[in-house]
Amino acid sequence: MKSKLTIKMARCKGCGICVAFCPKQVLAVDALGKVQVVQGEACIACGQCELRCPDYAIFVDKVKEAQA
């Protein structure tokens, strides 16, 4: 199962909590102090970033892969 990460930049205050809790280092804080996806393909859709975000700025949507 793949995932799609959505970050609401207007809500993100760059606290880094989501970065700290991501077990696969998918996220990072950029030079502007906002979170960005740096390794989206590594995301396992665990939802820790979404669960821990105090500002409801990040969302994980599980996406089923198309069957061949």
CSV table of C-alpha atoms in Angstrom, one decimal:
chain,number,residue,atom,x,y,z
A,1,MET,CA,0.0,0.0,0.0
A,2,LYS,CA,1.3,3.4,-0.9
A,3,SER,CA,0.5,6.7,0.7
A,4,LYS,CA,0.0,10.3,-0.3
A,5,LEU,CA,1.2,13.0,2.1
A,6,THR,CA,-0.5,16.4,2.2
A,7,ILE,CA,1.0,19.3,4.1
A,8,LYS,CA,-1.1,22.4,4.7
A,9,MET,CA,1.7,25.0,4.6
A,10,ALA,CA,-0.4,27.8,6.0
A,11,ARG,CA,-1.0,25.7,9.2
A,12,CYS,CA,2.6,24.4,9.6
A,13,LYS,CA,4.7,26.3,12.1
A,14,GLY,CA,7.8,24.1,11.6
A,15,CYS,CA,7.9,22.6,15.1
A,16,GLY,CA,9.5,19.5,13.7
A,17,ILE,CA,7.4,17.0,15.8
A,18,CYS,CA,6.3,15.1,12.7
A,19,VAL,CA,10.0,14.9,11.5
A,20,ALA,CA,11.0,13.5,14.9
A,21,PHE,CA,8.3,10.8,15.0
A,22,CYS,CA,8.7,9.6,11.4
A,23,PRO,CA,10.3,6.2,11.5
A,24,LYS,CA,11.5,6.4,7.9
A,25,GLN,CA,12.9,9.9,7.7
A,26,VAL,CA,10.3,10.9,5.1
A,27,LEU,CA,10.0,14.5,6.3
A,28,ALA,CA,12.5,17.3,7.0
A,29,VAL,CA,12.3,21.0,7.9
A,30,ASP,CA,13.4,23.3,5.1
A,31,ALA,CA,15.3,26.5,5.2
A,32,LEU,CA,12.1,28.5,5.6
A,33,GLY,CA,11.2,26.5,8.7
A,34,LYS,CA,8.4,24.5,7.0
A,35,VAL,CA,8.1,20.7,6.7
A,36,GLN,CA,8.6,19.1,3.4
A,37,VAL,CA,8.5,15.6,2.0
A,38,VAL,CA,12.0,14.5,1.2
A,39,GLN,CA,11.6,10.8,0.7
A,40,GLY,CA,8.0,10.2,-0.1
A,41,GLU,CA,8.6,6.7,-1.6
A,42,ALA,CA,9.8,5.6,1.8
A,43,CYS,CA,6.6,6.4,3.6
A,44,ILE,CA,4.9,3.4,5.2
A,45,ALA,CA,1.7,5.3,6.0
A,46,CYS,CA,2.0,4.7,9.7
A,47,GLY,CA,0.3,8.0,10.4
A,48,GLN,CA,2.6,9.1,13.2
A,49,CYS,CA,3.2,12.5,11.6
A,50,GLU,CA,-0.6,13.2,11.2
A,51,LEU,CA,-1.3,11.9,14.8
A,52,ARG,CA,1.4,14.0,16.4
A,53,CYS,CA,0.9,17.3,14.5
A,54,PRO,CA,-0.4,19.9,17.0
A,55,ASP,CA,-1.7,22.1,14.1
A,56,TYR,CA,-3.4,19.5,12.0
A,57,ALA,CA,-1.1,20.5,9.1
A,58,ILE,CA,-0.2,17.1,7.7
A,59,PHE,CA,-2.4,14.3,6.4
A,60,VAL,CA,-1.6,10.7,5.3
A,61,ASP,CA,-3.9,9.1,2.8
A,62,LYS,CA,-3.4,5.4,2.1
A,63,VAL,CA,-3.7,4.8,-1.7
A,64,LYS,CA,-4.2,1.3,-3.0
A,65,GLU,CA,-1.8,0.4,-5.9
A,66,ALA,CA,-3.5,-0.3,-9.2
A,67,GLN,CA,-3.7,-4.0,-9.9
A,68,ALA,CA,-1.9,-5.1,-13.1
